[in-house]
DNA sequence: AACACGACCTGGTAGC
DNA sequence: TGCTACCAGGTCGTGT
């Protein structure tokens, strides 16, 4: 599920619920990383930050709980750490009996405990600018794209170019910008590239709002009631603009959806 | 260096 | 109804 907007919703909820709480224990269920227990206990939650799709729970003493939800993870506070879903993978026990639970049906999500500098340095090296941050300017985006041979969709999915876009919002942004996902990013006109930059910001801003509104914690993640998806998972349906059928093609081992009429 | 592809995991569902 | 096959909002490691 989680791309930047959903991860942002998770972070905001977690920040409100966990900031100030003390960590009194940690249990790694099924599999996971043992360092969480060793490094986190006895510290206090100072805050929760997001970088791309990564969640950073800042603890006292310069330690960060780093979580990536991958495809199907979720992270939220439960009132009693003894009562958790069968899909819980890590439980961080908080003072007062509450708990932060990392939950994932597919067991792909990861949590680890690291020194602040270590995780910050790693993410800074791996990730491009925050698309909703000041560093994500049209000029920086164009500079990154210049000379690049990647198809537009793969370029957007690459976290080194923009941090936080995934399969859905990359497809939606390309639809709004009317760009064929197969088109080499370096061959897109400056005007269209500027338009793409703008719709990335627009799509993600809209999606953050709807994700925050829709995200309840356990279970419900979906923001599609609020965020209208034009092409994603709509193979064969008529395009909302030109009524041609949406098609699905494989790209980088994933499904890309687009309108062959509008996106050129 | 750039790309394709399988691996990681398990659940949901379309189709027979 | 029951089984199978395929698909999944992400990333990493390996091989070409």
PDB file of C-alpha atoms (C1' of nucleotides) in Angstrom:
ATOM      1  CA  UNK A   1       0.000   0.000   0.000  1.00  0.00           C
ATOM      2  CA  UNK A   2       2.218   2.674   1.197  1.00  0.00           C
ATOM      3  CA  UNK A   3       3.729   5.311  -0.993  1.00  0.00           C
ATOM      4  CA  UNK A   4       4.671   8.737   0.306  1.00  0.00           C
ATOM      5  CA  UNK A   5       1.121   9.916   1.112  1.00  0.00           C
ATOM      6  CA  UNK A   6       0.216   6.804   3.083  1.00  0.00           C
ATOM      7  CA  UNK A   7       3.547   6.814   4.898  1.00  0.00           C
ATOM      8  CA  UNK A   8       2.983  10.475   5.763  1.00  0.00           C
ATOM      9  CA  UNK A   9      -0.426   9.578   7.207  1.00  0.00           C
ATOM     10  CA  UNK A  10       1.162   6.808   9.288  1.00  0.00           C
ATOM     11  CA  UNK A  11       3.813   9.213  10.565  1.00  0.00           C
ATOM     12  CA  UNK A  12       1.382  11.911  11.591  1.00  0.00           C
ATOM     13  CA  UNK A  13      -0.787   9.485  13.498  1.00  0.00           C
ATOM     14  CA  UNK A  14       2.204   7.867  15.158  1.00  0.00           C
ATOM     15  CA  UNK A  15       3.724  11.221  16.041  1.00  0.00           C
ATOM     16  CA  UNK A  16       0.571  12.260  17.846  1.00  0.00           C
ATOM     17  CA  UNK A  17       0.184   8.968  19.670  1.00  0.00           C
ATOM     18  CA  UNK A  18       3.747   8.034  20.591  1.00  0.00           C
ATOM     19  CA  UNK A  19       5.725  11.234  21.117  1.00  0.00           C
ATOM     20  CA  UNK A  20       6.830  11.495  24.715  1.00  0.00           C
ATOM     21  CA  UNK A  21       6.242   7.813  25.497  1.00  0.00           C
ATOM     22  CA  UNK A  22       8.947   5.684  27.068  1.00  0.00           C
ATOM     23  CA  UNK A  23      10.015   2.404  25.513  1.00  0.00           C
ATOM     24  CA  UNK A  24       9.882  -0.306  28.174  1.00  0.00           C
ATOM     25  CA  UNK A  25      10.244  -3.415  26.058  1.00  0.00           C
ATOM     26  CA  UNK A  26      10.272  -4.838  22.578  1.00  0.00           C
ATOM     27  CA  UNK A  27       9.306  -8.149  21.081  1.00  0.00           C
ATOM     28  CA  UNK A  28      10.225  -9.434  17.678  1.00  0.00           C
ATOM     29  CA  UNK A  29       7.586 -11.887  16.487  1.00  0.00           C
ATOM     30  CA  UNK A  30       7.948 -14.188  13.519  1.00  0.00           C
ATOM     31  CA  UNK A  31      11.167 -12.711  12.162  1.00  0.00           C
ATOM     32  CA  UNK A  32      12.725  -9.275  12.299  1.00  0.00           C
ATOM     33  CA  UNK A  33      15.649  -7.508  13.809  1.00  0.00           C
ATOM     34  CA  UNK A  34      16.835  -8.172  17.310  1.00  0.00           C
ATOM     35  CA  UNK A  35      18.585  -4.847  17.625  1.00  0.00           C
ATOM     36  CA  UNK A  36      15.225  -3.169  18.195  1.00  0.00           C
ATOM     37  CA  UNK A  37      14.979  -4.699  21.653  1.00  0.00           C
ATOM     38  CA  UNK A  38      18.612  -4.142  22.529  1.00  0.00           C
ATOM     39  CA  UNK A  39      18.808  -0.537  21.401  1.00  0.00           C
ATOM     40  CA  UNK A  40      15.363   0.898  22.083  1.00  0.00           C
ATOM     41  CA  UNK A  41      14.456  -0.109  25.620  1.00  0.00           C
ATOM     42  CA  UNK A  42      14.886   2.600  28.215  1.00  0.00           C
ATOM     43  CA  UNK A  43      14.653   5.441  25.728  1.00  0.00           C
ATOM     44  CA  UNK A  44      11.903   7.960  25.074  1.00  0.00           C
ATOM     45  CA  UNK A  45      10.140   8.676  21.791  1.00  0.00           C
ATOM     46  CA  UNK A  46      11.168  12.195  20.844  1.00  0.00           C
ATOM     47  CA  UNK A  47       9.364  12.450  17.529  1.00  0.00           C
ATOM     48  CA  UNK A  48       8.477  10.808  14.251  1.00  0.00           C
ATOM     49  CA  UNK A  49       9.819  11.872  10.873  1.00  0.00           C
ATOM     50  CA  UNK A  50       9.400  10.705   7.311  1.00  0.00           C
ATOM     51  CA  UNK A  51      11.999  10.586   4.542  1.00  0.00           C
ATOM     52  CA  UNK A  52      10.608   9.281   1.246  1.00  0.00           C
ATOM     53  CA  UNK A  53       8.787   6.125   2.241  1.00  0.00           C
ATOM     54  CA  UNK A  54      10.964   5.611   5.307  1.00  0.00           C
ATOM     55  CA  UNK A  55       9.655   6.168   8.839  1.00  0.00           C
ATOM     56  CA  UNK A  56      12.063   7.454  11.459  1.00  0.00           C
ATOM     57  CA  UNK A  57      11.001   7.170  15.092  1.00  0.00           C
ATOM     58  CA  UNK A  58      13.507   9.335  16.946  1.00  0.00           C
ATOM     59  CA  UNK A  59      14.423   8.097  20.395  1.00  0.00           C
ATOM     60  CA  UNK A  60      16.401   9.816  23.119  1.00  0.00           C
ATOM     61  CA  UNK A  61      20.136   9.257  23.170  1.00  0.00           C
ATOM     62  CA  UNK A  62      20.678   9.514  19.423  1.00  0.00           C
ATOM     63  CA  UNK A  63      18.943   6.313  18.373  1.00  0.00           C
ATOM     64  CA  UNK A  64      16.357   5.974  15.601  1.00  0.00           C
ATOM     65  CA  UNK A  65      13.896   3.210  14.919  1.00  0.00           C
ATOM     66  CA  UNK A  66      13.987   2.954  11.160  1.00  0.00           C
ATOM     67  CA  UNK A  67      10.970   1.334   9.495  1.00  0.00           C
ATOM     68  CA  UNK A  68      10.132   0.591   5.896  1.00  0.00           C
ATOM     69  CA  UNK A  69       6.633  -0.727   5.241  1.00  0.00           C
ATOM     70  CA  UNK A  70       7.495  -2.141   1.800  1.00  0.00           C
ATOM     71  CA  UNK A  71       4.368  -3.442   0.054  1.00  0.00           C
ATOM     72  CA  UNK A  72       1.927  -4.218   2.817  1.00  0.00           C
ATOM     73  CA  UNK A  73       3.222  -3.028   6.168  1.00  0.00           C
ATOM     74  CA  UNK A  74       1.548  -0.768   8.686  1.00  0.00           C
ATOM     75  CA  UNK A  75       2.790   0.900  11.846  1.00  0.00           C
ATOM     76  CA  UNK A  76       0.560   2.272  14.586  1.00  0.00           C
ATOM     77  CA  UNK A  77      -0.045   2.517  18.303  1.00  0.00           C
ATOM     78  CA  UNK A  78      -2.274   0.008  20.069  1.00  0.00           C
ATOM     79  CA  UNK A  79      -3.752   0.638  23.523  1.00  0.00           C
ATOM     80  CA  UNK A  80      -2.558  -2.673  25.002  1.00  0.00           C
ATOM     81  CA  UNK A  81       0.591  -4.285  23.666  1.00  0.00           C
ATOM     82  CA  UNK A  82      -0.629  -7.733  24.720  1.00  0.00           C
ATOM     83  CA  UNK A  83      -3.450  -7.639  22.211  1.00  0.00           C
ATOM     84  CA  UNK A  84      -2.199  -7.391  18.669  1.00  0.00           C
ATOM     85  CA  UNK A  85      -3.068  -8.837  15.289  1.00  0.00           C
ATOM     86  CA  UNK A  86      -1.678 -12.169  14.159  1.00  0.00           C
ATOM     87  CA  UNK A  87       0.315 -10.277  11.554  1.00  0.00           C
ATOM     88  CA  UNK A  88       2.307  -8.285  14.088  1.00  0.00           C
ATOM     89  CA  UNK A  89       6.028  -8.614  13.435  1.00  0.00           C
ATOM     90  CA  UNK A  90       7.543  -6.251  15.974  1.00  0.00           C
ATOM     91  CA  UNK A  91       5.976  -4.796  19.093  1.00  0.00           C
ATOM     92  CA  UNK A  92       7.615  -1.877  20.823  1.00  0.00           C
ATOM     93  CA  UNK A  93       6.166  -1.759  24.314  1.00  0.00           C
ATOM     94  CA  UNK A  94       5.482   1.718  25.621  1.00  0.00           C
ATOM     95  CA  UNK A  95       4.885   3.011  29.132  1.00  0.00           C
ATOM     96  CA  UNK A  96       1.297   2.665  30.294  1.00  0.00           C
ATOM     97  CA  UNK A  97       0.849  -0.669  28.568  1.00  0.00           C
ATOM     98  CA  UNK A  98       0.523   0.682  25.055  1.00  0.00           C
ATOM     99  CA  UNK A  99       2.585  -0.482  22.127  1.00  0.00           C
ATOM    100  CA  UNK A 100       3.811   0.463  18.687  1.00  0.00           C
ATOM    101  CA  UNK A 101       3.103  -2.448  16.385  1.00  0.00           C
ATOM    102  CA  UNK A 102       4.713  -3.144  13.037  1.00  0.00           C
ATOM    103  CA  UNK A 103       2.223  -5.266  11.192  1.00  0.00           C
ATOM    104  CA  UNK A 104       2.583  -6.928   7.804  1.00  0.00           C
ATOM    105  CA  UNK A 105       0.705  -9.817   6.244  1.00  0.00           C
ATOM    106  CA  UNK A 106       3.481 -10.393   3.756  1.00  0.00           C
ATOM    107  CA  UNK A 107       6.351 -10.066   6.181  1.00  0.00           C
ATOM    108  CA  UNK A 108       8.342  -7.804   3.900  1.00  0.00           C
ATOM    109  CA  UNK A 109       8.355  -4.765   6.189  1.00  0.00           C
ATOM    110  CA  UNK A 110      11.482  -4.069   8.209  1.00  0.00           C
ATOM    111  CA  UNK A 111      12.330  -2.295  11.433  1.00  0.00           C
ATOM    112  CA  UNK A 112      15.797  -1.674  12.753  1.00  0.00           C
ATOM    113  CA  UNK A 113      17.471   0.428  15.422  1.00  0.00           C
ATOM    114  CA  UNK A 114      20.392   2.587  14.347  1.00  0.00           C
ATOM    115  CA  UNK A 115      22.386   5.618  15.400  1.00  0.00           C
ATOM    116  CA  UNK A 116      20.828   8.827  14.064  1.00  0.00           C
ATOM    117  CA  UNK A 117      23.862   9.746  11.976  1.00  0.00           C
ATOM    118  CA  UNK A 118      24.085   6.325  10.434  1.00  0.00           C
ATOM    119  CA  UNK A 119      20.518   6.153   9.165  1.00  0.00           C
ATOM    120  CA  UNK A 120      20.397   9.811   8.167  1.00  0.00           C
ATOM    121  CA  UNK A 121      23.593   9.470   6.175  1.00  0.00           C
ATOM    122  CA  UNK A 122      22.401   6.347   4.481  1.00  0.00           C
ATOM    123  CA  UNK A 123      19.066   7.839   3.467  1.00  0.00           C
ATOM    124  CA  UNK A 124      20.652  11.061   2.265  1.00  0.00           C
ATOM    125  CA  UNK A 125      22.904   9.013   0.006  1.00  0.00           C
ATOM    126  CA  UNK A 126      20.110   6.808  -1.300  1.00  0.00           C
ATOM    127  CA  UNK A 127      17.261   9.230  -1.733  1.00  0.00           C
ATOM    128  CA  UNK A 128      16.562  12.189  -3.971  1.00  0.00           C
ATOM    129  CA  UNK A 129      14.770  15.331  -2.826  1.00  0.00           C
ATOM    130  CA  UNK A 130      11.504  15.305  -0.939  1.00  0.00           C
ATOM    131  CA  UNK A 131       8.895  16.093  -3.595  1.00  0.00           C
ATOM    132  CA  UNK A 132       6.956  18.287  -1.161  1.00  0.00           C
ATOM    133  CA  UNK A 133      10.077  20.016   0.108  1.00  0.00           C
ATOM    134  CA  UNK A 134      11.862  23.189  -0.936  1.00  0.00           C
ATOM    135  CA  UNK A 135      14.717  21.340  -2.667  1.00  0.00           C
ATOM    136  CA  UNK A 136      12.395  19.809  -5.248  1.00  0.00           C
ATOM    137  CA  UNK A 137      12.470  22.631  -7.767  1.00  0.00           C
ATOM    138  CA  UNK A 138      11.623  22.390 -11.470  1.00  0.00           C
ATOM    139  CA  UNK A 139      15.266  23.197 -12.215  1.00  0.00           C
ATOM    140  CA  UNK A 140      16.624  20.425  -9.991  1.00  0.00           C
ATOM    141  CA  UNK A 141      14.153  17.986 -11.502  1.00  0.00           C
ATOM    142  CA  UNK A 142      15.106  18.972 -15.044  1.00  0.00           C
ATOM    143  CA  UNK A 143      18.804  18.717 -14.221  1.00  0.00           C
ATOM    144  CA  UNK A 144      18.288  15.215 -12.941  1.00  0.00           C
ATOM    145  CA  UNK A 145      16.360  14.221 -16.070  1.00  0.00           C
ATOM    146  CA  UNK A 146      18.768  15.777 -18.535  1.00  0.00           C
ATOM    147  CA  UNK A 147      20.543  13.171 -20.628  1.00  0.00           C
ATOM    148  CA  UNK A 148      18.857  10.319 -18.774  1.00  0.00           C
ATOM    149  CA  UNK A 149      17.748   7.416 -20.959  1.00  0.00           C
ATOM    150  CA  UNK A 150      15.292   5.838 -18.530  1.00  0.00           C
ATOM    151  CA  UNK A 151      11.626   5.548 -19.461  1.00  0.00           C
ATOM    152  CA  UNK A 152       9.670   8.258 -17.629  1.00  0.00           C
ATOM    153  CA  UNK A 153       7.857   5.805 -15.361  1.00  0.00           C
ATOM    154  CA  UNK A 154      11.025   4.092 -14.199  1.00  0.00           C
ATOM    155  CA  UNK A 155      12.705   7.439 -13.682  1.00  0.00           C
ATOM    156  CA  UNK A 156       9.900   8.504 -11.357  1.00  0.00           C
ATOM    157  CA  UNK A 157       9.977   5.206  -9.472  1.00  0.00           C
ATOM    158  CA  UNK A 158      13.714   5.515  -8.860  1.00  0.00           C
ATOM    159  CA  UNK A 159      14.013   6.875  -5.326  1.00  0.00           C
ATOM    160  CA  UNK A 160      17.288   8.639  -6.180  1.00  0.00           C
ATOM    161  CA  UNK A 161      15.371  10.979  -8.481  1.00  0.00           C
ATOM    162  CA  UNK A 162      12.339  11.686  -6.341  1.00  0.00           C
ATOM    163  CA  UNK A 163      11.873  10.232  -2.874  1.00  0.00           C
ATOM    164  CA  UNK A 164       8.510   8.650  -2.237  1.00  0.00           C
ATOM    165  CA  UNK A 165       6.775   8.070  -5.549  1.00  0.00           C
ATOM    166  CA  UNK A 166       5.578   4.517  -6.155  1.00  0.00           C
ATOM    167  CA  UNK A 167       3.657   2.632  -8.777  1.00  0.00           C
ATOM    168  CA  UNK A 168       0.305   4.334  -8.315  1.00  0.00           C
ATOM    169  CA  UNK A 169       1.288   7.968  -8.026  1.00  0.00           C
ATOM    170  CA  UNK A 170       3.957   7.698 -10.712  1.00  0.00           C
ATOM    171  CA  UNK A 171       1.268   6.450 -13.089  1.00  0.00           C
ATOM    172  CA  UNK A 172      -1.209   9.108 -12.004  1.00  0.00           C
ATOM    173  CA  UNK A 173       1.346  11.898 -12.368  1.00  0.00           C
ATOM    174  CA  UNK A 174       2.243  10.788 -15.890  1.00  0.00           C
ATOM    175  CA  UNK A 175      -1.430  10.689 -16.788  1.00  0.00           C
ATOM    176  CA  UNK A 176      -2.016  14.208 -15.497  1.00  0.00           C
ATOM    177  CA  UNK A 177       1.078  15.409 -17.347  1.00  0.00           C
ATOM    178  CA  UNK A 178      -0.060  13.575 -20.511  1.00  0.00           C
ATOM    179  CA  UNK A 179       3.273  11.800 -20.896  1.00  0.00           C
ATOM    180  CA  UNK A 180       3.743   8.295 -22.274  1.00  0.00           C
ATOM    181  CA  UNK A 181       5.365   6.255 -19.479  1.00  0.00           C
ATOM    182  CA  UNK A 182       7.698   4.614 -22.029  1.00  0.00           C
ATOM    183  CA  UNK A 183       9.098   7.922 -23.256  1.00  0.00           C
ATOM    184  CA  UNK A 184      12.726   8.551 -22.385  1.00  0.00           C
ATOM    185  CA  UNK A 185      12.777  11.130 -19.631  1.00  0.00           C
ATOM    186  CA  UNK A 186      15.732  12.910 -21.198  1.00  0.00           C
ATOM    187  CA  UNK A 187      13.788  13.455 -24.428  1.00  0.00           C
ATOM    188  CA  UNK A 188      10.795  15.130 -22.912  1.00  0.00           C
ATOM    189  CA  UNK A 189      10.454  18.800 -23.791  1.00  0.00           C
ATOM    190  CA  UNK A 190      11.334  21.369 -21.110  1.00  0.00           C
ATOM    191  CA  UNK A 191       7.734  22.548 -21.032  1.00  0.00           C
ATOM    192  CA  UNK A 192       6.306  19.091 -20.467  1.00  0.00           C
ATOM    193  CA  UNK A 193       8.976  18.345 -17.888  1.00  0.00           C
ATOM    194  CA  UNK A 194       8.029  21.475 -15.992  1.00  0.00           C
ATOM    195  CA  UNK A 195       4.418  20.335 -16.179  1.00  0.00           C
ATOM    196  CA  UNK A 196       5.402  16.918 -14.847  1.00  0.00           C
ATOM    197  CA  UNK A 197       7.177  18.507 -11.919  1.00  0.00           C
ATOM    198  CA  UNK A 198       4.071  20.507 -11.114  1.00  0.00           C
ATOM    199  CA  UNK A 199       1.689  17.562 -11.279  1.00  0.00           C
ATOM    200  CA  UNK A 200       3.969  15.444  -9.072  1.00  0.00           C
ATOM    201  CA  UNK A 201       3.660  18.085  -6.398  1.00  0.00           C
ATOM    202  CA  UNK A 202      -0.074  18.371  -7.051  1.00  0.00           C
ATOM    203  CA  UNK A 203      -0.788  14.643  -7.043  1.00  0.00           C
ATOM    204  CA  UNK A 204       1.176  14.059  -3.857  1.00  0.00           C
ATOM    205  CA  UNK A 205      -0.296  17.065  -2.061  1.00  0.00           C
ATOM    206  CA  UNK A 206      -3.814  15.902  -2.878  1.00  0.00           C
ATOM    207  CA  UNK A 207      -2.992  12.329  -1.952  1.00  0.00           C
ATOM    208  CA  UNK A 208      -1.446  13.275   1.393  1.00  0.00           C
ATOM    209  CA  UNK A 209      -4.620  15.098   2.334  1.00  0.00           C
ATOM    210  CA  UNK A 210      -6.878  12.215   1.408  1.00  0.00           C
ATOM    211  CA  UNK A 211      -4.585   9.627   2.965  1.00  0.00           C
ATOM    212  CA  UNK A 212      -4.458  11.537   6.235  1.00  0.00           C
ATOM    213  CA  UNK A 213      -8.245  11.865   6.194  1.00  0.00           C
ATOM    214  CA  UNK A 214      -8.793   8.191   5.387  1.00  0.00           C
ATOM    215  CA  UNK A 215      -6.139   6.588   7.562  1.00  0.00           C
ATOM    216  CA  UNK A 216      -7.654   5.183  10.710  1.00  0.00           C
ATOM    217  CA  UNK A 217      -4.756   3.066  12.002  1.00  0.00           C
ATOM    218  CA  UNK A 218      -5.378  -0.675  11.971  1.00  0.00           C
ATOM    219  CA  UNK A 219      -6.773  -2.033   8.768  1.00  0.00           C
ATOM    220  CA  UNK A 220      -7.976   0.877   6.741  1.00  0.00           C
ATOM    221  CA  UNK A 221      -5.331   2.472   4.604  1.00  0.00           C
ATOM    222  CA  UNK A 222      -7.135   3.121   1.420  1.00  0.00           C
ATOM    223  CA  UNK A 223      -7.484   6.662   0.302  1.00  0.00           C
ATOM    224  CA  UNK A 224      -9.195   5.904  -2.970  1.00  0.00           C
ATOM    225  CA  UNK A 225     -12.576   6.955  -1.694  1.00  0.00           C
ATOM    226  CA  UNK A 226     -11.107  10.434  -1.539  1.00  0.00           C
ATOM    227  CA  UNK A 227      -8.342  10.292  -4.094  1.00  0.00           C
ATOM    228  CA  UNK A 228      -9.657   9.644  -7.593  1.00  0.00           C
ATOM    229  CA  UNK A 229      -7.380   7.294  -9.481  1.00  0.00           C
ATOM    230  CA  UNK A 230      -7.547   7.926 -13.219  1.00  0.00           C
ATOM    231  CA  UNK A 231      -5.487   5.054 -14.612  1.00  0.00           C
ATOM    232  CA  UNK A 232      -4.046   2.802 -11.915  1.00  0.00           C
ATOM    233  CA  UNK A 233      -5.666  -0.658 -11.943  1.00  0.00           C
ATOM    234  CA  UNK A 234      -8.164   0.483 -14.558  1.00  0.00           C
ATOM    235  CA  UNK A 235      -7.091  -1.673 -17.483  1.00  0.00           C
ATOM    236  CA  UNK A 236      -9.824  -1.800 -20.122  1.00  0.00           C
ATOM    237  CA  UNK A 237     -11.853   1.023 -18.604  1.00  0.00           C
ATOM    238  CA  UNK A 238     -12.495   4.173 -20.622  1.00  0.00           C
ATOM    239  CA  UNK A 239     -10.195   7.131 -20.046  1.00  0.00           C
ATOM    240  CA  UNK A 240     -11.949   9.886 -18.123  1.00  0.00           C
ATOM    241  CA  UNK A 241     -10.701  12.405 -20.686  1.00  0.00           C
ATOM    242  CA  UNK A 242     -10.747  10.794 -24.145  1.00  0.00           C
ATOM    243  CA  UNK A 243     -12.676   7.547 -23.507  1.00  0.00           C
ATOM    244  CA  UNK A 244     -10.048   5.333 -25.075  1.00  0.00           C
ATOM    245  CA  UNK A 245      -9.347   2.190 -23.082  1.00  0.00           C
ATOM    246  CA  UNK A 246      -6.683   2.256 -20.401  1.00  0.00           C
ATOM    247  CA  UNK A 247      -3.921  -0.237 -21.114  1.00  0.00           C
ATOM    248  CA  UNK A 248      -1.537  -2.116 -18.872  1.00  0.00           C
ATOM    249  CA  UNK A 249       2.044  -2.826 -19.872  1.00  0.00           C
ATOM    250  CA  UNK A 250       4.931  -4.376 -17.957  1.00  0.00           C
ATOM    251  CA  UNK A 251       7.738  -2.000 -17.045  1.00  0.00           C
ATOM    252  CA  UNK A 252      10.586  -2.901 -14.768  1.00  0.00           C
ATOM    253  CA  UNK A 253       8.742  -5.997 -13.691  1.00  0.00           C
ATOM    254  CA  UNK A 254       5.698  -4.025 -12.553  1.00  0.00           C
ATOM    255  CA  UNK A 255       2.420  -3.039 -14.153  1.00  0.00           C
ATOM    256  CA  UNK A 256       2.142   0.390 -15.703  1.00  0.00           C
ATOM    257  CA  UNK A 257      -1.297   1.764 -16.564  1.00  0.00           C
ATOM    258  CA  UNK A 258      -1.807   4.606 -18.996  1.00  0.00           C
ATOM    259  CA  UNK A 259      -4.104   6.077 -21.634  1.00  0.00           C
ATOM    260  CA  UNK A 260      -2.669   5.630 -25.137  1.00  0.00           C
ATOM    261  CA  UNK A 261      -4.874   8.471 -26.333  1.00  0.00           C
ATOM    262  CA  UNK A 262      -3.871  11.183 -23.898  1.00  0.00           C
ATOM    263  CA  UNK A 263      -0.319  10.199 -23.038  1.00  0.00           C
ATOM    264  CA  UNK A 264       2.181  10.750 -25.801  1.00  0.00           C
TER     265      UNK A 264
ATOM    266  C1'  DA B   1      26.911   1.667 -16.135  1.00  0.00           C
ATOM    267  C1'  DA B   2      22.429   0.230 -17.199  1.00  0.00           C
ATOM    268  C1'  DC B   3      19.043  -3.059 -17.341  1.00  0.00           C
ATOM    269  C1'  DA B   4      16.267  -7.391 -16.581  1.00  0.00           C
ATOM    270  C1'  DC B   5      14.911 -10.651 -13.437  1.00  0.00           C
ATOM    271  C1'  DG B   6      14.308 -13.434  -9.415  1.00  0.00           C
ATOM    272  C1'  DA B   7      13.971 -13.309  -4.444  1.00  0.00           C
ATOM    273  C1'  DC B   8      11.826 -11.892  -0.448  1.00  0.00           C
ATOM    274  C1'  DC B   9       6.730 -13.421   1.777  1.00  0.00           C
ATOM    275  C1'  DT B  10       1.843 -14.280   2.149  1.00  0.00           C
ATOM    276  C1'  DG B  11      -2.854 -13.174   1.026  1.00  0.00           C
ATOM    277  C1'  DG B  12      -6.611 -12.107  -2.104  1.00  0.00           C
ATOM    278  C1'  DT B  13      -9.031 -13.131  -6.066  1.00  0.00           C
ATOM    279  C1'  DA B  14     -10.166 -14.185 -10.978  1.00  0.00           C
ATOM    280  C1'  DG B  15     -10.924 -18.049 -13.547  1.00  0.00           C
ATOM    281  C1'  DC B  16     -11.662 -22.668 -14.374  1.00  0.00           C
TER     282       DC B  16
ATOM    283  C1'  DT C   1     -17.342 -25.148  -3.710  1.00  0.00           C
ATOM    284  C1'  DG C   2     -12.500 -25.996  -4.403  1.00  0.00           C
ATOM    285  C1'  DC C   3      -8.356 -25.707  -6.600  1.00  0.00           C
ATOM    286  C1'  DT C   4      -4.838 -23.172  -9.309  1.00  0.00           C
ATOM    287  C1'  DA C   5      -2.483 -19.455 -11.122  1.00  0.00           C
ATOM    288  C1'  DC C   6      -1.466 -15.044 -10.955  1.00  0.00           C
ATOM    289  C1'  DC C   7      -1.219 -10.557  -9.068  1.00  0.00           C
ATOM    290  C1'  DA C   8       0.088  -7.237  -5.369  1.00  0.00           C
ATOM    291  C1'  DG C   9       0.950   0.308  -3.605  1.00  0.00           C
ATOM    292  C1'  DG C  10       8.735  -2.045  -2.708  1.00  0.00           C
ATOM    293  C1'  DT C  11      13.451  -2.922  -2.646  1.00  0.00           C
ATOM    294  C1'  DC C  12      17.702  -5.618  -3.059  1.00  0.00           C
ATOM    295  C1'  DG C  13      21.045  -8.765  -4.996  1.00  0.00           C
ATOM    296  C1'  DT C  14      22.703 -11.140  -8.957  1.00  0.00           C
ATOM    297  C1'  DG C  15      23.694 -11.847 -13.576  1.00  0.00           C
ATOM    298  C1'  DT C  16      24.006 -10.144 -18.414  1.00  0.00           C
TER     299       DT C  16
END
